[in-house]
Amino acid sequence: MSTVLKAFSKEELIEKFKAIYAKGWIENKRGKNDGAVGNTLEYLLEIPENNLPIPNAAEWELKAQRSTTSSLLTMFHTEPSPTAMSIVPNILLPKYGWPHTEAGKKYPEGEKSFRATLNASSFTDRGLKVNVNDDERKVEIIFDNSNTDERHADWTKSVNERAGHLGNFDIVPYWGFDDLFHKAGTKLKNCFYVRADVKREGKGKKRKEYFLCNYVLKLSNFDQAKFIQAIRDGKIYIDFDARTGHNHGTKFRIRYSDIPSLYKNAEVVIDERGKDK
């Protein structure tokens, strides 16, 4: 593919999406991962990965998925405050972590894990939950042992020993609203959101996957109030992925189908769902 780009307007890009839909089913030659639809579109549009060659391209992104996927989209990575305390490796892991499934095997005997996906709609089975603190303009992680499942009794006992109590965190992990607005606004200010139906043909090594890019939205004007409401409604997840030897980072994630709820404007470019070509 040529790396020489022709800049085109958003209107021209929309026409390109329509032309791709008009082609019908397109073979996936970009792998089995969640990014295959986006990578296929980038190939057909002749653009580098996630680099839309339109005016103010840095303010626009391409988000694409299979219509059948249940995977969460990682919006951005950001560690909780107070950042100087390195909350995850210094507090959450040593005081609230649990034995890693590979402890004594792949990792040392005492390896602990703090791997959890949280939202604001319900507590996890270890009593963890996201809380929107409007008074202090913070998104917090809270711990309530009364919501811990009985099967974690040994873990609860160890938390009491390590933390010294079973109340909420002494230092509550949080993200300030303004910091989150900056992160999310930078990553998701405007985007084209594409969903593709999927079909597979053949067997074994000859089995092939095909995409039909039949749903395209033009999303603009990321809305801060809608973003906080999405967190409050449990549509946005905070994903911790740490073990004693390594913190893989804390992520804010969302289901692809909920992305439009974060924007003031959602313009339908193509909606031919349910119409096989």
PDB file of N, CA and C in Angstrom, residues 4-5 8-10 13 16 23 28 31 53 91 98 131 154 161 184 193-195 198 207 210-211 217-218 224 241 275:
ATOM      1  N   VAL A   4       1.779   7.466   0.287  1.00  0.00           N
ATOM      2  CA  VAL A   4       1.488   8.817  -0.166  1.00  0.00           C
ATOM      3  C   VAL A   4      -0.014   9.041  -0.040  1.00  0.00           C
ATOM      4  N   LEU A   5      -0.405  10.012   0.800  1.00  0.00           N
ATOM      5  CA  LEU A   5      -1.809  10.203   1.108  1.00  0.00           C
ATOM      6  C   LEU A   5      -2.395  11.380   0.352  1.00  0.00           C
ATOM      7  N   PHE A   8      -8.579  14.228   2.012  1.00  0.00           N
ATOM      8  CA  PHE A   8      -9.940  14.392   1.529  1.00  0.00           C
ATOM      9  C   PHE A   8     -10.839  14.830   2.672  1.00  0.00           C
ATOM     10  N   SER A   9     -11.950  15.417   2.342  1.00  0.00           N
ATOM     11  CA  SER A   9     -12.862  15.972   3.325  1.00  0.00           C
ATOM     12  C   SER A   9     -13.665  14.868   4.000  1.00  0.00           C
ATOM     13  N   LYS A  10     -14.370  15.235   5.067  1.00  0.00           N
ATOM     14  CA  LYS A  10     -15.242  14.265   5.738  1.00  0.00           C
ATOM     15  C   LYS A  10     -16.320  13.781   4.781  1.00  0.00           C
ATOM     16  N   LEU A  13     -14.830  11.187   2.613  1.00  0.00           N
ATOM     17  CA  LEU A  13     -14.649   9.960   3.388  1.00  0.00           C
ATOM     18  C   LEU A  13     -15.974   9.207   3.506  1.00  0.00           C
ATOM     19  N   LYS A  16     -16.575   7.318   0.485  1.00  0.00           N
ATOM     20  CA  LYS A  16     -15.736   6.120   0.445  1.00  0.00           C
ATOM     21  C   LYS A  16     -16.359   4.991   1.271  1.00  0.00           C
ATOM     22  N   LYS A  23     -19.580  -2.543  -2.327  1.00  0.00           N
ATOM     23  CA  LYS A  23     -18.814  -3.706  -2.777  1.00  0.00           C
ATOM     24  C   LYS A  23     -19.410  -5.010  -2.264  1.00  0.00           C
ATOM     25  N   ASN A  28     -11.888 -10.788   4.933  1.00  0.00           N
ATOM     26  CA  ASN A  28     -10.991 -10.335   5.989  1.00  0.00           C
ATOM     27  C   ASN A  28      -9.627 -10.972   5.790  1.00  0.00           C
ATOM     28  N   GLY A  31      -6.570 -10.718   9.950  1.00  0.00           N
ATOM     29  CA  GLY A  31      -6.450 -11.442  11.204  1.00  0.00           C
ATOM     30  C   GLY A  31      -7.769 -11.657  11.922  1.00  0.00           C
ATOM     31  N   PRO A  53      -6.847  10.910   6.943  1.00  0.00           N
ATOM     32  CA  PRO A  53      -6.245  12.043   6.235  1.00  0.00           C
ATOM     33  C   PRO A  53      -7.274  13.101   5.852  1.00  0.00           C
ATOM     34  N   ILE A  91      -0.636  -0.169  47.228  1.00  0.00           N
ATOM     35  CA  ILE A  91      -1.757  -0.348  48.165  1.00  0.00           C
ATOM     36  C   ILE A  91      -2.699  -1.474  47.732  1.00  0.00           C
ATOM     37  N   TRP A  98      -5.051 -10.896  45.733  1.00  0.00           N
ATOM     38  CA  TRP A  98      -5.322 -12.296  46.053  1.00  0.00           C
ATOM     39  C   TRP A  98      -4.302 -13.170  45.334  1.00  0.00           C
ATOM     40  N   ASN A 131     -17.668   4.526  42.081  1.00  0.00           N
ATOM     41  CA  ASN A 131     -18.597   5.492  42.657  1.00  0.00           C
ATOM     42  C   ASN A 131     -18.336   6.871  42.042  1.00  0.00           C
ATOM     43  N   ASP A 154     -11.527 -16.498  53.127  1.00  0.00           N
ATOM     44  CA  ASP A 154     -10.095 -16.514  53.443  1.00  0.00           C
ATOM     45  C   ASP A 154      -9.423 -15.226  52.986  1.00  0.00           C
ATOM     46  N   GLU A 161      -6.116  -8.564  57.967  1.00  0.00           N
ATOM     47  CA  GLU A 161      -4.774  -8.613  58.551  1.00  0.00           C
ATOM     48  C   GLU A 161      -3.839  -7.620  57.873  1.00  0.00           C
ATOM     49  N   ALA A 184     -10.331  11.617  27.945  1.00  0.00           N
ATOM     50  CA  ALA A 184     -11.358  11.120  27.036  1.00  0.00           C
ATOM     51  C   ALA A 184     -11.544  12.042  25.845  1.00  0.00           C
ATOM     52  N   TYR A 193     -17.815   5.693  13.489  1.00  0.00           N
ATOM     53  CA  TYR A 193     -18.054   4.420  14.159  1.00  0.00           C
ATOM     54  C   TYR A 193     -18.689   3.458  13.159  1.00  0.00           C
ATOM     55  N   VAL A 194     -18.021   2.328  12.915  1.00  0.00           N
ATOM     56  CA  VAL A 194     -18.448   1.378  11.891  1.00  0.00           C
ATOM     57  C   VAL A 194     -18.683   0.004  12.510  1.00  0.00           C
ATOM     58  N   ARG A 195     -19.813  -0.614  12.155  1.00  0.00           N
ATOM     59  CA  ARG A 195     -20.057  -1.997  12.548  1.00  0.00           C
ATOM     60  C   ARG A 195     -20.244  -2.821  11.277  1.00  0.00           C
ATOM     61  N   VAL A 198     -20.930 -10.243   9.817  1.00  0.00           N
ATOM     62  CA  VAL A 198     -19.883 -11.230   9.568  1.00  0.00           C
ATOM     63  C   VAL A 198     -20.497 -12.511   9.021  1.00  0.00           C
ATOM     64  N   ARG A 207     -11.302 -22.077   5.545  1.00  0.00           N
ATOM     65  CA  ARG A 207     -12.388 -21.265   6.095  1.00  0.00           C
ATOM     66  C   ARG A 207     -12.015 -19.785   6.041  1.00  0.00           C
ATOM     67  N   TYR A 210     -15.798 -12.974   6.147  1.00  0.00           N
ATOM     68  CA  TYR A 210     -16.141 -11.835   5.299  1.00  0.00           C
ATOM     69  C   TYR A 210     -16.890 -10.788   6.124  1.00  0.00           C
ATOM     70  N   PHE A 211     -16.660  -9.503   5.779  1.00  0.00           N
ATOM     71  CA  PHE A 211     -17.312  -8.393   6.455  1.00  0.00           C
ATOM     72  C   PHE A 211     -18.249  -7.668   5.497  1.00  0.00           C
ATOM     73  N   LEU A 217     -21.726   5.481  11.643  1.00  0.00           N
ATOM     74  CA  LEU A 217     -22.169   6.701  12.305  1.00  0.00           C
ATOM     75  C   LEU A 217     -21.040   7.720  12.292  1.00  0.00           C
ATOM     76  N   LYS A 218     -21.389   8.968  12.115  1.00  0.00           N
ATOM     77  CA  LYS A 218     -20.436  10.068  12.272  1.00  0.00           C
ATOM     78  C   LYS A 218     -20.738  10.702  13.625  1.00  0.00           C
ATOM     79  N   GLN A 224     -19.041  15.973  27.906  1.00  0.00           N
ATOM     80  CA  GLN A 224     -18.533  15.652  29.234  1.00  0.00           C
ATOM     81  C   GLN A 224     -19.632  15.150  30.167  1.00  0.00           C
ATOM     82  N   ASP A 241      -5.459  -4.520  35.909  1.00  0.00           N
ATOM     83  CA  ASP A 241      -4.767  -5.720  35.443  1.00  0.00           C
ATOM     84  C   ASP A 241      -3.338  -5.687  35.974  1.00  0.00           C
ATOM     85  N   LYS A 275     -29.803  -6.370   5.895  1.00  0.00           N
ATOM     86  CA  LYS A 275     -29.942  -6.479   4.437  1.00  0.00           C
ATOM     87  C   LYS A 275     -28.687  -7.117   3.858  1.00  0.00           C
TER      88      LYS A 275
END
